[in-house]
CSV table of C-alpha atoms in Angstrom, one decimal:
chain,number,residue,atom,x,y,z
A,1,MET,CA,-25.7,15.2,27.2
A,2,LEU,CA,-25.7,18.7,25.7
A,3,ILE,CA,-29.0,20.3,25.0
A,4,TYR,CA,-29.4,23.3,22.7
A,5,ASP,CA,-32.6,25.3,23.2
A,6,THR,CA,-33.4,26.7,19.7
A,7,ALA,CA,-36.0,29.1,21.2
A,8,HIS,CA,-33.6,30.8,23.6
A,9,GLY,CA,-30.3,30.0,21.9
A,10,LEU,CA,-28.9,28.5,25.1
A,11,VAL,CA,-26.7,25.4,25.7
A,12,ARG,CA,-26.9,23.4,28.9
A,13,GLU,CA,-25.8,20.0,30.1
A,14,GLU,CA,-28.3,17.6,31.5
A,15,ALA,CA,-28.8,13.9,32.3
A,16,ALA,CA,-29.7,11.7,29.3
A,17,ARG,CA,-33.3,12.2,28.1
A,18,PHE,CA,-35.2,12.5,24.9
A,19,PRO,CA,-35.1,16.2,23.6
A,20,GLU,CA,-38.2,18.3,23.2
A,21,PRO,CA,-39.2,19.4,19.6
A,22,ASN,CA,-37.4,22.8,20.2
A,23,GLU,CA,-34.2,21.2,21.4
A,24,VAL,CA,-31.2,19.6,19.8
A,25,ALA,CA,-29.2,17.1,21.8
A,26,TRP,CA,-25.8,15.4,21.7
A,27,ILE,CA,-25.1,12.4,23.9
A,28,ARG,CA,-21.6,11.0,24.2
A,29,MET,CA,-21.4,7.4,25.4
A,30,GLU,CA,-17.8,6.5,26.1
A,31,ASN,CA,-17.1,2.9,27.1
A,32,ALA,CA,-20.7,2.5,28.1
A,33,SER,CA,-22.0,-0.8,29.4
A,34,ALA,CA,-24.6,-2.9,27.5
A,35,GLU,CA,-27.2,-2.0,30.1
A,36,GLU,CA,-26.6,1.8,29.6
A,37,LEU,CA,-26.7,1.5,25.9
A,38,LYS,CA,-30.0,-0.5,26.0
A,39,HIS,CA,-31.5,2.1,28.4
A,40,VAL,CA,-30.5,5.2,26.3
A,41,LEU,CA,-30.9,3.8,22.8
A,42,GLY,CA,-33.8,1.5,23.5
A,43,ASP,CA,-35.9,2.9,26.4
A,44,LEU,CA,-35.3,6.7,25.8
A,45,TYR,CA,-34.8,6.9,22.0
A,46,HIS,CA,-36.6,3.8,20.9
A,47,CYS,CA,-33.9,2.7,18.4
A,48,HIS,CA,-34.2,-0.5,16.4
A,49,PRO,CA,-32.9,-3.7,18.1
A,50,LEU,CA,-30.3,-4.2,15.3
A,51,LEU,CA,-29.0,-0.8,15.9
A,52,ILE,CA,-28.6,-1.4,19.6
A,53,GLU,CA,-26.8,-4.7,18.9
A,54,ASP,CA,-24.4,-3.0,16.6
A,55,ALA,CA,-23.8,-0.2,19.1
A,56,ILE,CA,-23.0,-2.7,21.8
A,57,LYS,CA,-20.6,-4.8,19.7
A,58,LEU,CA,-18.9,-2.0,17.7
A,59,ASN,CA,-17.1,-4.3,15.4
A,60,GLN,CA,-18.6,-3.1,12.2
A,61,ARG,CA,-17.0,-1.8,8.9
A,62,PRO,CA,-17.9,1.7,7.8
A,63,LYS,CA,-21.6,1.7,6.9
A,64,MET,CA,-24.9,3.5,7.1
A,65,ASP,CA,-28.1,1.8,8.2
A,66,VAL,CA,-31.3,3.7,7.6
A,67,TYR,CA,-34.2,3.1,10.0
A,68,LYS,CA,-37.6,4.7,10.3
A,69,ASN,CA,-36.8,7.6,12.7
A,70,HIS,CA,-33.0,7.5,12.8
A,71,ILE,CA,-29.9,6.5,11.0
A,72,PHE,CA,-26.9,4.6,12.3
A,73,LEU,CA,-23.4,5.5,11.0
A,74,THR,CA,-20.2,3.7,11.6
A,75,PHE,CA,-17.1,5.8,11.1
A,76,PHE,CA,-13.5,5.5,12.2
A,77,ALA,CA,-11.3,8.0,14.0
A,78,VAL,CA,-7.5,7.8,14.7
A,79,SER,CA,-6.2,7.5,18.2
A,80,GLU,CA,-3.0,9.2,19.5
A,81,GLU,CA,-1.2,6.0,18.7
A,82,LEU,CA,-2.3,6.3,15.1
A,83,GLU,CA,-4.6,3.3,15.4
A,84,PRO,CA,-8.2,3.3,14.0
A,85,ARG,CA,-11.0,3.6,16.6
A,86,GLU,CA,-14.6,2.9,15.7
A,87,ILE,CA,-17.4,5.4,16.4
A,88,GLY,CA,-21.1,4.5,16.2
A,89,ILE,CA,-23.2,7.6,15.4
A,90,VAL,CA,-26.9,7.6,15.8
A,91,ILE,CA,-28.6,10.6,14.2
A,92,GLY,CA,-32.2,11.6,14.3
A,93,ALA,CA,-34.3,14.7,13.6
A,94,ASN,CA,-33.0,16.6,16.7
A,95,PHE,CA,-30.4,14.4,18.3
A,96,VAL,CA,-27.0,12.8,17.8
A,97,ILE,CA,-25.6,10.0,19.9
A,98,THR,CA,-21.9,8.9,19.7
A,99,VAL,CA,-20.9,5.5,21.0
A,100,TYR,CA,-17.2,4.6,21.3
A,101,LYS,CA,-15.1,2.5,23.6
A,102,ASP,CA,-11.6,4.1,23.8
A,103,PRO,CA,-11.0,7.8,24.7
A,104,LEU,CA,-11.0,10.2,21.8
A,105,PRO,CA,-9.6,13.6,22.8
A,106,PHE,CA,-11.0,15.4,19.8
A,107,LEU,CA,-14.5,14.5,20.8
A,108,ASP,CA,-13.9,16.0,24.3
A,109,GLN,CA,-12.6,19.2,22.6
A,110,LEU,CA,-15.6,19.3,20.3
A,111,TYR,CA,-17.9,18.8,23.2
A,112,HIS,CA,-16.4,21.7,25.1
A,113,THR,CA,-16.5,23.8,22.0
A,114,CYS,CA,-20.2,23.1,21.6
A,115,GLN,CA,-20.7,24.3,25.2
A,116,GLU,CA,-19.1,27.6,24.4
A,117,VAL,CA,-20.3,28.2,20.8
A,118,GLU,CA,-24.1,27.7,20.6
A,119,ASP,CA,-24.2,27.7,16.8
A,120,ARG,CA,-22.4,24.3,16.7
A,121,LEU,CA,-25.5,22.6,18.1
A,122,LYS,CA,-28.2,24.4,16.0
A,123,HIS,CA,-28.8,21.3,13.8
A,124,PRO,CA,-27.8,17.6,14.1
A,125,GLY,CA,-26.2,17.9,10.6
A,126,SER,CA,-23.8,20.4,12.0
A,127,ILE,CA,-22.7,18.1,14.8
A,128,LEU,CA,-22.3,15.2,12.4
A,129,HIS,CA,-20.2,17.3,10.1
A,130,ALA,CA,-17.9,18.5,12.9
A,131,ILE,CA,-17.3,14.8,14.0
A,132,LEU,CA,-16.7,13.5,10.5
A,133,ASP,CA,-14.5,16.5,9.6
A,134,ARG,CA,-12.2,15.9,12.6
A,135,CYS,CA,-11.9,12.2,11.9
A,136,VAL,CA,-10.9,12.9,8.3
A,137,ASP,CA,-8.5,15.7,9.4
A,138,ASP,CA,-6.7,13.2,11.7
A,139,TYR,CA,-6.2,10.9,8.7
A,140,SER,CA,-3.8,13.5,7.3
A,141,VAL,CA,-1.7,12.9,10.4
A,142,VAL,CA,-1.5,9.2,9.6
A,143,VAL,CA,-0.6,10.0,6.0
A,144,ASP,CA,2.2,12.3,7.1
A,145,HIS,CA,3.4,9.6,9.4
A,146,PHE,CA,3.5,7.1,6.5
A,147,ASP,CA,5.3,9.7,4.4
A,148,ASP,CA,8.0,10.2,7.0
A,149,ARG,CA,8.5,6.5,7.4
A,150,LEU,CA,8.8,6.1,3.7
A,151,ASP,CA,11.4,8.8,3.4
A,152,ARG,CA,13.4,7.2,6.2
A,153,MET,CA,13.2,3.8,4.5
A,154,GLU,CA,14.4,5.3,1.2
A,155,GLN,CA,17.3,7.0,2.8
A,156,ALA,CA,18.3,3.8,4.6
A,157,VAL,CA,18.2,1.8,1.4
A,158,TYR,CA,20.3,4.3,-0.5
A,159,GLN,CA,22.9,4.4,2.3
A,160,ASN,CA,22.9,0.6,2.8
A,161,PRO,CA,21.2,-1.6,0.2
A,162,GLY,CA,21.8,-4.6,2.3
A,163,ILE,CA,19.7,-3.3,5.2
A,164,ARG,CA,16.9,-5.7,6.5
A,165,ILE,CA,13.9,-3.6,5.6
A,166,ALA,CA,11.6,-6.0,3.8
A,167,GLN,CA,9.6,-6.9,6.9
A,168,ASP,CA,9.0,-3.2,7.7
A,169,ILE,CA,7.9,-2.6,4.1
A,170,PHE,CA,5.4,-5.4,4.2
A,171,GLN,CA,4.1,-4.3,7.6
A,172,LEU,CA,3.6,-0.7,6.4
A,173,LYS,CA,1.9,-1.9,3.3
A,174,ARG,CA,-0.5,-4.0,5.4
A,175,SER,CA,-1.3,-1.0,7.6
A,176,MET,CA,-1.9,1.2,4.5
A,177,HIS,CA,-4.2,-1.5,3.0
A,178,GLN,CA,-6.3,-1.7,6.1
A,179,LEU,CA,-6.6,2.1,6.4
A,180,ARG,CA,-7.4,2.4,2.7
A,181,ARG,CA,-10.1,-0.2,2.9
A,182,VAL,CA,-11.8,1.7,5.8
A,183,ILE,CA,-11.5,5.1,4.1
A,184,VAL,CA,-12.9,3.9,0.8
A,185,GLU,CA,-16.0,2.6,2.5
A,186,GLU,CA,-16.3,5.8,4.5
A,187,ARG,CA,-16.2,7.7,1.2
A,188,ILE,CA,-19.2,5.7,0.1
A,189,THR,CA,-21.0,6.7,3.3
A,190,LEU,CA,-20.2,10.4,2.7
A,191,SER,CA,-21.5,10.1,-0.8
A,192,ALA,CA,-24.8,9.0,0.5
A,193,ILE,CA,-24.9,11.8,3.1
A,194,THR,CA,-24.3,14.4,0.4
A,195,HIS,CA,-27.3,13.2,-1.6
A,196,HIS,CA,-30.5,15.1,-1.0
A,197,SER,CA,-32.2,12.0,0.3
A,198,PHE,CA,-30.3,12.2,3.6
A,199,PRO,CA,-33.0,13.5,5.9
A,200,TYR,CA,-31.0,14.9,8.8
A,201,THR,CA,-28.8,17.5,7.1
A,202,ARG,CA,-29.6,20.8,5.6
A,203,GLU,CA,-29.1,21.6,2.0
A,204,GLU,CA,-26.5,24.3,2.8
A,205,ASP,CA,-24.5,21.6,4.7
A,206,ASP,CA,-23.9,19.6,1.5
A,207,VAL,CA,-21.0,21.7,0.4
A,208,TYR,CA,-19.2,21.0,3.7
A,209,PHE,CA,-19.7,17.2,3.4
A,210,LEU,CA,-18.4,17.5,-0.2
A,211,ASP,CA,-15.3,19.2,1.2
A,212,ILE,CA,-14.8,16.2,3.5
A,213,MET,CA,-15.2,13.9,0.5
A,214,ASP,CA,-12.5,15.8,-1.4
A,215,HIS,CA,-10.1,15.5,1.6
A,216,ILE,CA,-10.8,11.8,1.9
A,217,SER,CA,-10.3,11.3,-1.8
A,218,ARG,CA,-6.9,13.0,-1.7
A,219,ILE,CA,-6.0,10.7,1.3
A,220,VAL,CA,-6.9,7.6,-0.7
A,221,ASP,CA,-4.8,8.9,-3.6
A,222,SER,CA,-1.8,9.5,-1.3
A,223,LEU,CA,-2.1,6.0,0.2
A,224,ASP,CA,-2.2,4.5,-3.4
A,225,ILE,CA,1.0,6.5,-4.2
A,226,PHE,CA,2.7,5.3,-1.0
A,227,ARG,CA,1.8,1.7,-1.7
A,228,GLU,CA,3.3,1.9,-5.2
A,229,SER,CA,6.4,3.7,-3.7
A,230,LEU,CA,6.8,0.9,-1.2
A,231,THR,CA,6.7,-1.7,-3.9
A,232,GLY,CA,9.1,0.3,-6.0
A,233,LEU,CA,11.4,0.7,-3.0
A,234,LEU,CA,11.5,-3.1,-2.4
A,235,GLU,CA,12.3,-3.7,-6.1
A,236,LEU,CA,15.0,-1.0,-5.9
A,237,GLN,CA,16.6,-2.6,-2.9
A,238,MET,CA,16.6,-6.0,-4.7
A,239,SER,CA,18.1,-4.3,-7.8
A,240,MET,CA,20.8,-2.6,-5.7
A,241,LYS,CA,21.6,-5.8,-4.0
A,242,SER,CA,21.9,-7.6,-7.3
A,243,ASP,CA,24.1,-4.8,-8.7
A,244,ARG,CA,26.3,-5.0,-5.5
A,245,MET,CA,26.5,-8.7,-5.8
A,246,ASN,CA,27.6,-8.4,-9.5
A,247,GLU,CA,30.3,-5.9,-8.5
A,248,ILE,CA,31.6,-8.3,-5.9
A,249,MET,CA,31.5,-11.2,-8.2
A,250,LYS,CA,33.3,-9.1,-10.9
A,251,THR,CA,36.0,-8.1,-8.5
A,252,LEU,CA,36.5,-11.7,-7.3
A,253,THR,CA,36.6,-12.9,-10.9
A,254,ILE,CA,39.3,-10.4,-11.8
A,255,PHE,CA,41.5,-11.4,-8.8
A,256,SER,CA,41.0,-15.0,-9.6
A,257,THR,CA,41.9,-14.4,-13.3
A,258,ILE,CA,45.0,-12.5,-12.3
A,259,PHE,CA,46.2,-15.2,-9.9
A,260,LEU,CA,45.5,-18.0,-12.4
A,261,PRO,CA,48.7,-17.5,-14.5
A,262,LEU,CA,50.7,-16.7,-11.3
A,263,THR,CA,49.6,-20.1,-9.9
A,264,PHE,CA,50.8,-21.7,-13.2
A,265,ILE,CA,54.2,-20.0,-13.0
A,266,VAL,CA,54.7,-20.8,-9.3
A,267,GLY,CA,53.7,-24.4,-10.0
A,268,LEU,CA,56.1,-24.7,-13.0
A,269,TYR,CA,59.0,-23.3,-11.0
A,270,GLY,CA,58.2,-25.2,-7.9
A,271,MET,CA,58.6,-28.7,-9.5
A,272,ASN,CA,61.4,-30.7,-7.9
A,273,PHE,CA,63.1,-31.8,-11.1
A,274,LYS,CA,66.7,-31.4,-12.3
A,275,LEU,CA,65.8,-29.5,-15.5
A,276,ILE,CA,63.7,-26.7,-13.9
A,277,PRO,CA,64.2,-23.5,-15.9
A,278,GLU,CA,66.8,-21.2,-14.4
A,279,LEU,CA,67.4,-23.6,-11.6
A,280,ASN,CA,71.1,-23.0,-11.5
A,281,TRP,CA,70.9,-19.3,-12.5
A,282,HIS,CA,72.0,-17.0,-9.7
A,283,TYR,CA,69.1,-14.5,-10.5
A,284,GLY,CA,66.4,-17.2,-11.2
A,285,TYR,CA,64.3,-16.4,-8.1
A,286,VAL,CA,64.3,-12.6,-8.9
A,287,PHE,CA,63.5,-13.5,-12.5
A,288,VAL,CA,60.4,-15.5,-11.5
A,289,TRP,CA,59.2,-12.5,-9.4
A,290,ILE,CA,59.7,-10.1,-12.3
A,291,VAL,CA,57.7,-12.4,-14.6
A,292,MET,CA,54.8,-12.7,-12.2
A,293,ILE,CA,54.7,-8.9,-11.6
A,294,LEU,CA,54.8,-8.2,-15.3
A,295,THR,CA,52.1,-10.7,-15.9
A,296,SER,CA,49.8,-9.3,-13.2
A,297,GLY,CA,50.5,-5.7,-14.4
A,298,CYS,CA,49.7,-6.6,-18.1
A,299,MET,CA,46.4,-8.3,-17.1
A,300,TRP,CA,45.4,-5.4,-14.9
A,301,TYR,CA,46.1,-2.9,-17.7
A,302,PHE,CA,44.1,-5.1,-20.1
A,303,PHE,CA,41.1,-5.3,-17.8
A,304,LYS,CA,41.3,-1.5,-17.2
A,305,ARG,CA,41.3,-0.8,-20.9
A,306,LYS,CA,38.2,-3.0,-21.3
A,307,HIS,CA,36.5,-1.0,-18.5
A,308,TRP,CA,35.8,-4.2,-16.6
A,309,PHE,CA,36.4,-2.4,-13.3
């Protein structure tokens, strides 16, 4: 844990313990066992049993539970694989405890920053803001990833309307829906923090939490736009496929229509009867070819004038 001594303005690292009144502490508990969580949260910090249970399971949706001497927040960060990672945050009058299972590099960076910059540990609200701000900033990386994938899908559809992309679209929409549901609930939590009733932040910190709310609102708007764009892209692909199919059917129909009279002429001159037209004429075969070519050319010219192809 990190301890900030407000009297001397010094930061030091110690074993987990309850801080003195003139100290501010931050404890990181990465992939801690149930016994370790019970010892720190229960024995040292006297947290509520329900809070300890939630911290052990870490399968909650974004929420804020208010207890007598502390508050439990559930927030989500984004891993390097762009997957959501749950963080349990216990905040009290002079301490912050973060509980998470998978490694989160940004927490390690923030931890080292607090060791070097004493002001980051002056108040638990400052630590809370730094953690939430980094989480929301990483959401922008996910939004940019979705934007790039959407651009690639649009280019692929324009280049080849028949490409199999529906499964990718539905998978991306599902990922966006899950992320949006998490972010919307986190926005509710942030709204509660910015209210003056939140006991563990200073009044001057409200503007920073409002800035986080602004960022998260813009991310929600971007996700909504992307979801609508994905729906429009799927409809566009279906429309382009339909247009392509109509073009193919039109072409086939024109060829079939041109060959229909040719089939009639060939059938007429192919009958094995004595009175076949021009049967004994020396140029009868050439005459049939000229008739078929002229018929095809006239039909092609007629279709062209009608702008059927």
